[in-house]
Amino acid sequence: DTEVTQTPKHLVMGMTNKKSLKCEQHMGHRAMYWYKQKAKKPPELMFVYSYEKLSINESVPSRFSPECPNSSLLNLHLHALQPEDSALYLCASSQDDPGNTIYFGEGSWLTVV
Amino acid sequence: EDQVTQSPEALRLQEGESSSLNCSYTVSGLRGLFWYRQDPGKGPEFLFTLYSAGEEKEKERLKATLTKKESFLHITAPKPEDSATYLCAPQRGANNLFFGTGTRLTVIP
């Protein structure tokens, strides 16, 4: 089972709203990731959690706030977003060793209005 | 500065017409070179990881190869269901995939 589950699949939010994206994996992976993908562009790394601790933050604006409540769950809290933040947000997970396969979920489509 | 370039940007093939996709990279501390397939509106689907120059891996009609500066994804006798965007991603450091812009493949019946 190589499944990473993301909810919701689609989200529309206003610029003053607070919402969250959720991600879950049951593969025993200890590294979890958030990527952002704009249309016709490659995925861009936002955050990496390793053993439930934030290990990489690619200079992401503070209106995006990640959280890793336990080794199976990863959240991305959204607040005061801008229309240009509209994108596909991808969660991924892997074992925490370099070179290990990184598995992606189907993504959450976010539209900011 | 780390760089990864994929070519061509788009490729149209007739069904059965074999071809190759190129990924050129300059990445310090390379830990592995990943290939993914991505269908529109979906997350990337893992295909291969290559770790050292000279390594080759195959899966159905796909074969990936690696040199010190390039990786190739060879597609033999493609079918329409192979139509997708193919992404190359060198891994730099721990847990840090750096994606190329992809090759959008269309296979025409």
JSON list of C-alpha atoms in Angstrom, two decimals:
[
{"chain": "A", "resi": 1, "resn": "ASP", "atom": "CA", "xyz": [0.00, 0.00, 0.00]},
{"chain": "A", "resi": 2, "resn": "THR", "atom": "CA", "xyz": [1.68, 3.19, -1.18]},
{"chain": "A", "resi": 3, "resn": "GLU", "atom": "CA", "xyz": [-1.14, 5.60, -0.49]},
{"chain": "A", "resi": 4, "resn": "VAL", "atom": "CA", "xyz": [-0.99, 9.17, 0.66]},
{"chain": "A", "resi": 5, "resn": "THR", "atom": "CA", "xyz": [-4.47, 10.56, 1.26]},
{"chain": "A", "resi": 6, "resn": "GLN", "atom": "CA", "xyz": [-5.24, 14.26, 1.00]},
{"chain": "A", "resi": 7, "resn": "THR", "atom": "CA", "xyz": [-8.40, 16.12, 1.97]},
{"chain": "A", "resi": 8, "resn": "PRO", "atom": "CA", "xyz": [-10.20, 18.06, 0.75]},
{"chain": "A", "resi": 9, "resn": "LYS", "atom": "CA", "xyz": [-9.71, 17.49, -2.97]},
{"chain": "A", "resi": 10, "resn": "HIS", "atom": "CA", "xyz": [-11.01, 20.97, -3.76]},
{"chain": "A", "resi": 11, "resn": "LEU", "atom": "CA", "xyz": [-11.15, 24.07, -1.58]},
{"chain": "A", "resi": 12, "resn": "VAL", "atom": "CA", "xyz": [-12.36, 27.57, -2.36]},
{"chain": "A", "resi": 13, "resn": "MET", "atom": "CA", "xyz": [-11.60, 30.20, 0.25]},
{"chain": "A", "resi": 14, "resn": "GLY", "atom": "CA", "xyz": [-11.78, 33.93, 0.64]},
{"chain": "A", "resi": 15, "resn": "MET", "atom": "CA", "xyz": [-8.74, 36.02, 1.43]},
{"chain": "A", "resi": 16, "resn": "THR", "atom": "CA", "xyz": [-9.89, 36.51, 5.04]},
{"chain": "A", "resi": 17, "resn": "ASN", "atom": "CA", "xyz": [-10.72, 32.86, 5.70]},
{"chain": "A", "resi": 18, "resn": "LYS", "atom": "CA", "xyz": [-8.80, 30.32, 7.76]},
{"chain": "A", "resi": 19, "resn": "LYS", "atom": "CA", "xyz": [-8.76, 26.78, 6.41]},
{"chain": "A", "resi": 20, "resn": "SER", "atom": "CA", "xyz": [-6.61, 23.67, 6.60]},
{"chain": "A", "resi": 21, "resn": "LEU", "atom": "CA", "xyz": [-5.40, 20.99, 4.22]},
{"chain": "A", "resi": 22, "resn": "LYS", "atom": "CA", "xyz": [-4.92, 17.52, 5.65]},
{"chain": "A", "resi": 23, "resn": "CYS", "atom": "CA", "xyz": [-2.68, 14.62, 4.67]},
{"chain": "A", "resi": 24, "resn": "GLU", "atom": "CA", "xyz": [-2.44, 11.09, 6.03]},
{"chain": "A", "resi": 25, "resn": "GLN", "atom": "CA", "xyz": [-0.19, 8.10, 5.35]},
{"chain": "A", "resi": 26, "resn": "HIS", "atom": "CA", "xyz": [-0.01, 4.67, 6.95]},
{"chain": "A", "resi": 27, "resn": "MET", "atom": "CA", "xyz": [3.21, 3.40, 5.39]},
{"chain": "A", "resi": 28, "resn": "GLY", "atom": "CA", "xyz": [5.31, 4.02, 8.50]},
{"chain": "A", "resi": 29, "resn": "HIS", "atom": "CA", "xyz": [7.15, 6.83, 6.75]},
{"chain": "A", "resi": 30, "resn": "ARG", "atom": "CA", "xyz": [8.96, 9.32, 8.98]},
{"chain": "A", "resi": 31, "resn": "ALA", "atom": "CA", "xyz": [9.40, 12.13, 6.46]},
{"chain": "A", "resi": 32, "resn": "MET", "atom": "CA", "xyz": [6.45, 14.13, 5.16]},
{"chain": "A", "resi": 33, "resn": "TYR", "atom": "CA", "xyz": [6.37, 16.97, 2.67]},
{"chain": "A", "resi": 34, "resn": "TRP", "atom": "CA", "xyz": [4.26, 19.79, 1.29]},
{"chain": "A", "resi": 35, "resn": "TYR", "atom": "CA", "xyz": [4.75, 20.86, -2.32]},
{"chain": "A", "resi": 36, "resn": "LYS", "atom": "CA", "xyz": [2.99, 23.60, -4.28]},
{"chain": "A", "resi": 37, "resn": "GLN", "atom": "CA", "xyz": [2.31, 23.24, -8.01]},
{"chain": "A", "resi": 38, "resn": "LYS", "atom": "CA", "xyz": [1.03, 25.98, -10.28]},
{"chain": "A", "resi": 39, "resn": "ALA", "atom": "CA", "xyz": [-0.49, 25.18, -13.68]},
{"chain": "A", "resi": 40, "resn": "LYS", "atom": "CA", "xyz": [2.04, 23.87, -16.21]},
{"chain": "A", "resi": 41, "resn": "LYS", "atom": "CA", "xyz": [4.88, 24.22, -13.67]},
{"chain": "A", "resi": 42, "resn": "PRO", "atom": "CA", "xyz": [6.76, 21.56, -11.70]},
{"chain": "A", "resi": 43, "resn": "PRO", "atom": "CA", "xyz": [6.09, 20.94, -8.00]},
{"chain": "A", "resi": 44, "resn": "GLU", "atom": "CA", "xyz": [8.01, 23.26, -5.68]},
{"chain": "A", "resi": 45, "resn": "LEU", "atom": "CA", "xyz": [9.05, 22.17, -2.21]},
{"chain": "A", "resi": 46, "resn": "MET", "atom": "CA", "xyz": [7.52, 24.14, 0.67]},
{"chain": "A", "resi": 47, "resn": "PHE", "atom": "CA", "xyz": [8.16, 22.17, 3.87]},
{"chain": "A", "resi": 48, "resn": "VAL", "atom": "CA", "xyz": [9.70, 18.92, 5.06]},
{"chain": "A", "resi": 49, "resn": "TYR", "atom": "CA", "xyz": [9.03, 17.22, 8.37]},
{"chain": "A", "resi": 50, "resn": "SER", "atom": "CA", "xyz": [11.45, 14.60, 9.60]},
{"chain": "A", "resi": 51, "resn": "TYR", "atom": "CA", "xyz": [10.41, 12.55, 12.63]},
{"chain": "A", "resi": 52, "resn": "GLU", "atom": "CA", "xyz": [7.64, 15.09, 13.28]},
{"chain": "A", "resi": 53, "resn": "LYS", "atom": "CA", "xyz": [10.07, 18.02, 13.39]},
{"chain": "A", "resi": 54, "resn": "LEU", "atom": "CA", "xyz": [10.23, 20.72, 10.75]},
{"chain": "A", "resi": 55, "resn": "SER", "atom": "CA", "xyz": [13.52, 20.19, 8.92]},
{"chain": "A", "resi": 56, "resn": "ILE", "atom": "CA", "xyz": [13.12, 22.29, 5.76]},
{"chain": "A", "resi": 57, "resn": "ASN", "atom": "CA", "xyz": [11.18, 25.52, 5.22]},
{"chain": "A", "resi": 58, "resn": "GLU", "atom": "CA", "xyz": [11.82, 26.88, 1.75]},
{"chain": "A", "resi": 59, "resn": "SER", "atom": "CA", "xyz": [11.21, 30.51, 2.77]},
{"chain": "A", "resi": 60, "resn": "VAL", "atom": "CA", "xyz": [7.46, 30.06, 2.63]},
{"chain": "A", "resi": 61, "resn": "PRO", "atom": "CA", "xyz": [5.32, 33.07, 3.70]},
{"chain": "A", "resi": 62, "resn": "SER", "atom": "CA", "xyz": [3.90, 32.84, 7.21]},
{"chain": "A", "resi": 63, "resn": "ARG", "atom": "CA", "xyz": [0.34, 32.73, 5.89]},
{"chain": "A", "resi": 64, "resn": "PHE", "atom": "CA", "xyz": [1.13, 29.04, 5.33]},
{"chain": "A", "resi": 65, "resn": "SER", "atom": "CA", "xyz": [1.62, 27.21, 8.62]},
{"chain": "A", "resi": 66, "resn": "PRO", "atom": "CA", "xyz": [2.50, 23.50, 8.64]},
{"chain": "A", "resi": 67, "resn": "GLU", "atom": "CA", "xyz": [1.80, 21.14, 11.50]},
{"chain": "A", "resi": 68, "resn": "CYS", "atom": "CA", "xyz": [2.73, 17.50, 12.06]},
{"chain": "A", "resi": 69, "resn": "PRO", "atom": "CA", "xyz": [0.58, 16.17, 14.95]},
{"chain": "A", "resi": 70, "resn": "ASN", "atom": "CA", "xyz": [2.00, 12.65, 14.68]},
{"chain": "A", "resi": 71, "resn": "SER", "atom": "CA", "xyz": [4.00, 10.48, 12.33]},
{"chain": "A", "resi": 72, "resn": "SER", "atom": "CA", "xyz": [0.98, 9.71, 10.12]},
{"chain": "A", "resi": 73, "resn": "LEU", "atom": "CA", "xyz": [-0.59, 13.15, 9.80]},
{"chain": "A", "resi": 74, "resn": "LEU", "atom": "CA", "xyz": [0.44, 16.42, 8.21]},
{"chain": "A", "resi": 75, "resn": "ASN", "atom": "CA", "xyz": [-1.61, 19.58, 8.08]},
{"chain": "A", "resi": 76, "resn": "LEU", "atom": "CA", "xyz": [-1.19, 22.86, 6.25]},
{"chain": "A", "resi": 77, "resn": "HIS", "atom": "CA", "xyz": [-3.02, 25.75, 7.89]},
{"chain": "A", "resi": 78, "resn": "LEU", "atom": "CA", "xyz": [-3.98, 28.60, 5.59]},
{"chain": "A", "resi": 79, "resn": "HIS", "atom": "CA", "xyz": [-4.74, 32.16, 6.64]},
{"chain": "A", "resi": 80, "resn": "ALA", "atom": "CA", "xyz": [-5.02, 35.46, 4.79]},
{"chain": "A", "resi": 81, "resn": "LEU", "atom": "CA", "xyz": [-4.05, 33.95, 1.47]},
{"chain": "A", "resi": 82, "resn": "GLN", "atom": "CA", "xyz": [-3.76, 35.84, -1.79]},
{"chain": "A", "resi": 83, "resn": "PRO", "atom": "CA", "xyz": [-5.27, 34.89, -5.17]},
{"chain": "A", "resi": 84, "resn": "GLU", "atom": "CA", "xyz": [-1.77, 34.03, -6.42]},
{"chain": "A", "resi": 85, "resn": "ASP", "atom": "CA", "xyz": [-1.67, 31.26, -3.81]},
{"chain": "A", "resi": 86, "resn": "SER", "atom": "CA", "xyz": [-4.23, 29.35, -5.87]},
{"chain": "A", "resi": 87, "resn": "ALA", "atom": "CA", "xyz": [-2.53, 26.10, -6.88]},
{"chain": "A", "resi": 88, "resn": "LEU", "atom": "CA", "xyz": [-2.43, 22.34, -6.43]},
{"chain": "A", "resi": 89, "resn": "TYR", "atom": "CA", "xyz": [-0.99, 21.49, -3.02]},
{"chain": "A", "resi": 90, "resn": "LEU", "atom": "CA", "xyz": [0.69, 18.10, -2.90]},
{"chain": "A", "resi": 91, "resn": "CYS", "atom": "CA", "xyz": [1.53, 16.09, 0.17]},
{"chain": "A", "resi": 92, "resn": "ALA", "atom": "CA", "xyz": [4.18, 13.38, 0.03]},
{"chain": "A", "resi": 93, "resn": "SER", "atom": "CA", "xyz": [5.92, 10.94, 2.34]},
{"chain": "A", "resi": 94, "resn": "SER", "atom": "CA", "xyz": [8.99, 8.71, 2.43]},
{"chain": "A", "resi": 95, "resn": "GLN", "atom": "CA", "xyz": [11.34, 6.88, 4.72]},
{"chain": "A", "resi": 96, "resn": "ASP", "atom": "CA", "xyz": [13.77, 9.36, 6.21]},
{"chain": "A", "resi": 97, "resn": "ASP", "atom": "CA", "xyz": [16.85, 8.25, 4.31]},
{"chain": "A", "resi": 98, "resn": "PRO", "atom": "CA", "xyz": [18.30, 9.98, 1.24]},
{"chain": "A", "resi": 99, "resn": "GLY", "atom": "CA", "xyz": [17.38, 8.24, -1.97]},
{"chain": "A", "resi": 100, "resn": "ASN", "atom": "CA", "xyz": [14.24, 6.63, -0.62]},
{"chain": "A", "resi": 101, "resn": "THR", "atom": "CA", "xyz": [11.16, 6.80, -2.81]},
{"chain": "A", "resi": 102, "resn": "ILE", "atom": "CA", "xyz": [8.93, 9.80, -2.17]},
{"chain": "A", "resi": 103, "resn": "TYR", "atom": "CA", "xyz": [5.24, 9.00, -2.69]},
{"chain": "A", "resi": 104, "resn": "PHE", "atom": "CA", "xyz": [2.76, 11.72, -3.53]},
{"chain": "A", "resi": 105, "resn": "GLY", "atom": "CA", "xyz": [-0.92, 12.12, -2.83]},
{"chain": "A", "resi": 106, "resn": "GLU", "atom": "CA", "xyz": [-3.44, 13.25, -5.43]},
{"chain": "A", "resi": 107, "resn": "GLY", "atom": "CA", "xyz": [-3.31, 16.83, -4.20]},
{"chain": "A", "resi": 108, "resn": "SER", "atom": "CA", "xyz": [-5.71, 19.46, -2.96]},
{"chain": "A", "resi": 109, "resn": "TRP", "atom": "CA", "xyz": [-6.84, 22.09, -5.46]},
{"chain": "A", "resi": 110, "resn": "LEU", "atom": "CA", "xyz": [-6.96, 25.47, -3.73]},
{"chain": "A", "resi": 111, "resn": "THR", "atom": "CA", "xyz": [-8.69, 28.50, -5.19]},
{"chain": "A", "resi": 112, "resn": "VAL", "atom": "CA", "xyz": [-8.40, 31.81, -3.34]},
{"chain": "A", "resi": 113, "resn": "VAL", "atom": "CA", "xyz": [-11.08, 34.35, -4.25]},
{"chain": "B", "resi": 1, "resn": "GLU", "atom": "CA", "xyz": [23.76, 26.76, -8.50]},
{"chain": "B", "resi": 2, "resn": "ASP", "atom": "CA", "xyz": [21.69, 23.61, -8.87]},
{"chain": "B", "resi": 3, "resn": "GLN", "atom": "CA", "xyz": [19.94, 23.25, -12.22]},
{"chain": "B", "resi": 4, "resn": "VAL", "atom": "CA", "xyz": [17.81, 20.65, -13.96]},
{"chain": "B", "resi": 5, "resn": "THR", "atom": "CA", "xyz": [16.61, 20.97, -17.56]},
{"chain": "B", "resi": 6, "resn": "GLN", "atom": "CA", "xyz": [14.28, 18.64, -19.39]},
{"chain": "B", "resi": 7, "resn": "SER", "atom": "CA", "xyz": [13.92, 18.40, -23.15]},
{"chain": "B", "resi": 8, "resn": "PRO", "atom": "CA", "xyz": [11.91, 18.50, -25.24]},
{"chain": "B", "resi": 9, "resn": "GLU", "atom": "CA", "xyz": [9.18, 20.51, -23.46]},
{"chain": "B", "resi": 10, "resn": "ALA", "atom": "CA", "xyz": [6.54, 18.68, -25.49]},
{"chain": "B", "resi": 11, "resn": "LEU", "atom": "CA", "xyz": [6.66, 15.58, -27.66]},
{"chain": "B", "resi": 12, "resn": "ARG", "atom": "CA", "xyz": [4.02, 14.10, -29.96]},
{"chain": "B", "resi": 13, "resn": "LEU", "atom": "CA", "xyz": [4.51, 10.51, -31.05]},
{"chain": "B", "resi": 14, "resn": "GLN", "atom": "CA", "xyz": [2.52, 8.12, -33.15]},
{"chain": "B", "resi": 15, "resn": "GLU", "atom": "CA", "xyz": [1.55, 4.94, -31.35]},
{"chain": "B", "resi": 16, "resn": "GLY", "atom": "CA", "xyz": [4.51, 2.56, -31.65]},
{"chain": "B", "resi": 17, "resn": "GLU", "atom": "CA", "xyz": [7.04, 5.32, -32.43]},
{"chain": "B", "resi": 18, "resn": "SER", "atom": "CA", "xyz": [9.89, 5.00, -29.91]},
{"chain": "B", "resi": 19, "resn": "SER", "atom": "CA", "xyz": [11.74, 8.02, -28.55]},
{"chain": "B", "resi": 20, "resn": "SER", "atom": "CA", "xyz": [13.77, 9.39, -25.63]},
{"chain": "B", "resi": 21, "resn": "LEU", "atom": "CA", "xyz": [13.30, 12.17, -23.11]},
{"chain": "B", "resi": 22, "resn": "ASN", "atom": "CA", "xyz": [16.33, 13.99, -21.71]},
{"chain": "B", "resi": 23, "resn": "CYS", "atom": "CA", "xyz": [17.08, 15.34, -18.25]},
{"chain": "B", "resi": 24, "resn": "SER", "atom": "CA", "xyz": [20.30, 17.35, -17.81]},
{"chain": "B", "resi": 25, "resn": "TYR", "atom": "CA", "xyz": [21.27, 18.24, -14.27]},
{"chain": "B", "resi": 26, "resn": "THR", "atom": "CA", "xyz": [23.86, 20.03, -12.19]},
{"chain": "B", "resi": 27, "resn": "VAL", "atom": "CA", "xyz": [23.22, 19.21, -8.56]},
{"chain": "B", "resi": 28, "resn": "SER", "atom": "CA", "xyz": [25.69, 19.18, -5.72]},
{"chain": "B", "resi": 29, "resn": "GLY", "atom": "CA", "xyz": [25.44, 16.26, -3.34]},
{"chain": "B", "resi": 30, "resn": "LEU", "atom": "CA", "xyz": [23.22, 14.18, -5.61]},
{"chain": "B", "resi": 31, "resn": "ARG", "atom": "CA", "xyz": [21.54, 11.41, -3.61]},
{"chain": "B", "resi": 32, "resn": "GLY", "atom": "CA", "xyz": [19.45, 9.95, -6.41]},
{"chain": "B", "resi": 33, "resn": "LEU", "atom": "CA", "xyz": [17.68, 10.83, -9.66]},
{"chain": "B", "resi": 34, "resn": "PHE", "atom": "CA", "xyz": [13.93, 10.23, -9.68]},
{"chain": "B", "resi": 35, "resn": "TRP", "atom": "CA", "xyz": [11.50, 9.93, -12.57]},
{"chain": "B", "resi": 36, "resn": "TYR", "atom": "CA", "xyz": [7.79, 10.54, -12.10]},
{"chain": "B", "resi": 37, "resn": "ARG", "atom": "CA", "xyz": [4.79, 10.49, -14.38]},
{"chain": "B", "resi": 38, "resn": "GLN", "atom": "CA", "xyz": [2.02, 13.04, -13.81]},
{"chain": "B", "resi": 39, "resn": "ASP", "atom": "CA", "xyz": [-1.43, 12.95, -15.36]},
{"chain": "B", "resi": 40, "resn": "PRO", "atom": "CA", "xyz": [-3.44, 16.21, -15.54]},
{"chain": "B", "resi": 41, "resn": "GLY", "atom": "CA", "xyz": [-4.92, 17.14, -12.18]},
{"chain": "B", "resi": 42, "resn": "LYS", "atom": "CA", "xyz": [-3.19, 14.26, -10.36]},
{"chain": "B", "resi": 43, "resn": "GLY", "atom": "CA", "xyz": [-0.20, 13.87, -8.11]},
{"chain": "B", "resi": 44, "resn": "PRO", "atom": "CA", "xyz": [3.12, 12.59, -9.51]},
{"chain": "B", "resi": 45, "resn": "GLU", "atom": "CA", "xyz": [3.36, 8.81, -9.79]},
{"chain": "B", "resi": 46, "resn": "PHE", "atom": "CA", "xyz": [6.74, 7.28, -9.00]},
{"chain": "B", "resi": 47, "resn": "LEU", "atom": "CA", "xyz": [8.49, 5.45, -11.85]},
{"chain": "B", "resi": 48, "resn": "PHE", "atom": "CA", "xyz": [12.23, 4.99, -11.10]},
{"chain": "B", "resi": 49, "resn": "THR", "atom": "CA", "xyz": [15.14, 6.00, -8.90]},
{"chain": "B", "resi": 50, "resn": "LEU", "atom": "CA", "xyz": [18.69, 5.85, -10.27]},
{"chain": "B", "resi": 51, "resn": "TYR", "atom": "CA", "xyz": [21.63, 6.18, -7.90]},
{"chain": "B", "resi": 52, "resn": "SER", "atom": "CA", "xyz": [24.85, 5.94, -9.89]},
{"chain": "B", "resi": 53, "resn": "ALA", "atom": "CA", "xyz": [26.19, 6.55, -13.39]},
{"chain": "B", "resi": 54, "resn": "GLY", "atom": "CA", "xyz": [25.67, 3.57, -15.64]},
{"chain": "B", "resi": 55, "resn": "GLU", "atom": "CA", "xyz": [22.60, 2.35, -13.82]},
{"chain": "B", "resi": 56, "resn": "GLU", "atom": "CA", "xyz": [19.53, 1.36, -15.85]},
{"chain": "B", "resi": 57, "resn": "LYS", "atom": "CA", "xyz": [16.00, 0.44, -14.79]},
{"chain": "B", "resi": 58, "resn": "GLU", "atom": "CA", "xyz": [13.04, -0.80, -16.80]},
{"chain": "B", "resi": 59, "resn": "LYS", "atom": "CA", "xyz": [9.31, -0.95, -16.35]},
{"chain": "B", "resi": 60, "resn": "GLU", "atom": "CA", "xyz": [7.05, -2.11, -19.16]},
{"chain": "B", "resi": 61, "resn": "ARG", "atom": "CA", "xyz": [7.75, 0.21, -22.13]},
{"chain": "B", "resi": 62, "resn": "LEU", "atom": "CA", "xyz": [9.98, 2.56, -20.13]},
{"chain": "B", "resi": 63, "resn": "LYS", "atom": "CA", "xyz": [13.71, 2.41, -19.50]},
{"chain": "B", "resi": 64, "resn": "ALA", "atom": "CA", "xyz": [15.65, 4.98, -17.50]},
{"chain": "B", "resi": 65, "resn": "THR", "atom": "CA", "xyz": [19.41, 5.47, -17.70]},
{"chain": "B", "resi": 66, "resn": "LEU", "atom": "CA", "xyz": [21.84, 7.71, -15.83]},
{"chain": "B", "resi": 67, "resn": "THR", "atom": "CA", "xyz": [25.18, 9.36, -16.57]},
{"chain": "B", "resi": 68, "resn": "LYS", "atom": "CA", "xyz": [27.07, 11.87, -14.43]},
{"chain": "B", "resi": 69, "resn": "LYS", "atom": "CA", "xyz": [25.27, 14.79, -16.08]},
{"chain": "B", "resi": 70, "resn": "GLU", "atom": "CA", "xyz": [22.16, 13.38, -17.76]},
{"chain": "B", "resi": 71, "resn": "SER", "atom": "CA", "xyz": [19.37, 10.91, -17.45]},
{"chain": "B", "resi": 72, "resn": "PHE", "atom": "CA", "xyz": [17.29, 9.54, -20.30]},
{"chain": "B", "resi": 73, "resn": "LEU", "atom": "CA", "xyz": [13.83, 8.04, -20.27]},
{"chain": "B", "resi": 74, "resn": "HIS", "atom": "CA", "xyz": [13.44, 5.78, -23.28]},
{"chain": "B", "resi": 75, "resn": "ILE", "atom": "CA", "xyz": [9.92, 4.92, -24.39]},
{"chain": "B", "resi": 76, "resn": "THR", "atom": "CA", "xyz": [9.62, 1.87, -26.62]},
{"chain": "B", "resi": 77, "resn": "ALA", "atom": "CA", "xyz": [6.51, 1.38, -28.78]},
{"chain": "B", "resi": 78, "resn": "PRO", "atom": "CA", "xyz": [4.40, 3.84, -26.77]},
{"chain": "B", "resi": 79, "resn": "LYS", "atom": "CA", "xyz": [0.65, 3.54, -26.40]},
{"chain": "B", "resi": 80, "resn": "PRO", "atom": "CA", "xyz": [-1.91, 6.34, -25.97]},
{"chain": "B", "resi": 81, "resn": "GLU", "atom": "CA", "xyz": [-2.11, 5.55, -22.24]},
{"chain": "B", "resi": 82, "resn": "ASP", "atom": "CA", "xyz": [1.54, 6.61, -21.93]},
{"chain": "B", "resi": 83, "resn": "SER", "atom": "CA", "xyz": [0.45, 10.19, -22.60]},
{"chain": "B", "resi": 84, "resn": "ALA", "atom": "CA", "xyz": [1.39, 12.26, -19.53]},
{"chain": "B", "resi": 85, "resn": "THR", "atom": "CA", "xyz": [3.96, 14.74, -18.26]},
{"chain": "B", "resi": 86, "resn": "TYR", "atom": "CA", "xyz": [7.22, 13.05, -17.28]},
{"chain": "B", "resi": 87, "resn": "LEU", "atom": "CA", "xyz": [9.14, 14.75, -14.50]},
{"chain": "B", "resi": 88, "resn": "CYS", "atom": "CA", "xyz": [12.79, 14.31, -13.66]},
{"chain": "B", "resi": 89, "resn": "ALA", "atom": "CA", "xyz": [13.83, 15.14, -10.10]},
{"chain": "B", "resi": 90, "resn": "PRO", "atom": "CA", "xyz": [17.37, 14.99, -8.74]},
{"chain": "B", "resi": 91, "resn": "GLN", "atom": "CA", "xyz": [17.50, 14.67, -4.96]},
{"chain": "B", "resi": 92, "resn": "ARG", "atom": "CA", "xyz": [19.89, 17.13, -3.33]},
{"chain": "B", "resi": 93, "resn": "GLY", "atom": "CA", "xyz": [20.72, 16.63, 0.30]},
{"chain": "B", "resi": 94, "resn": "ALA", "atom": "CA", "xyz": [18.28, 14.83, 2.51]},
{"chain": "B", "resi": 95, "resn": "ASN", "atom": "CA", "xyz": [14.61, 14.80, 1.51]},
{"chain": "B", "resi": 96, "resn": "ASN", "atom": "CA", "xyz": [14.87, 17.54, -1.10]},
{"chain": "B", "resi": 97, "resn": "LEU", "atom": "CA", "xyz": [13.62, 16.71, -4.60]},
{"chain": "B", "resi": 98, "resn": "PHE", "atom": "CA", "xyz": [14.31, 19.39, -7.19]},
{"chain": "B", "resi": 99, "resn": "PHE", "atom": "CA", "xyz": [11.92, 18.97, -10.13]},
{"chain": "B", "resi": 100, "resn": "GLY", "atom": "CA", "xyz": [12.57, 19.78, -13.76]},
{"chain": "B", "resi": 101, "resn": "THR", "atom": "CA", "xyz": [9.85, 21.47, -15.79]},
{"chain": "B", "resi": 102, "resn": "GLY", "atom": "CA", "xyz": [8.84, 18.19, -17.38]},
{"chain": "B", "resi": 103, "resn": "THR", "atom": "CA", "xyz": [8.21, 16.78, -20.84]},
{"chain": "B", "resi": 104, "resn": "ARG", "atom": "CA", "xyz": [4.59, 16.66, -21.94]},
{"chain": "B", "resi": 105, "resn": "LEU", "atom": "CA", "xyz": [4.17, 13.49, -23.99]},
{"chain": "B", "resi": 106, "resn": "THR", "atom": "CA", "xyz": [1.21, 12.89, -26.29]},
{"chain": "B", "resi": 107, "resn": "VAL", "atom": "CA", "xyz": [0.86, 9.52, -28.02]},
{"chain": "B", "resi": 108, "resn": "ILE", "atom": "CA", "xyz": [-1.52, 9.56, -30.97]},
{"chain": "B", "resi": 109, "resn": "PRO", "atom": "CA", "xyz": [-3.41, 6.37, -31.87]}
]
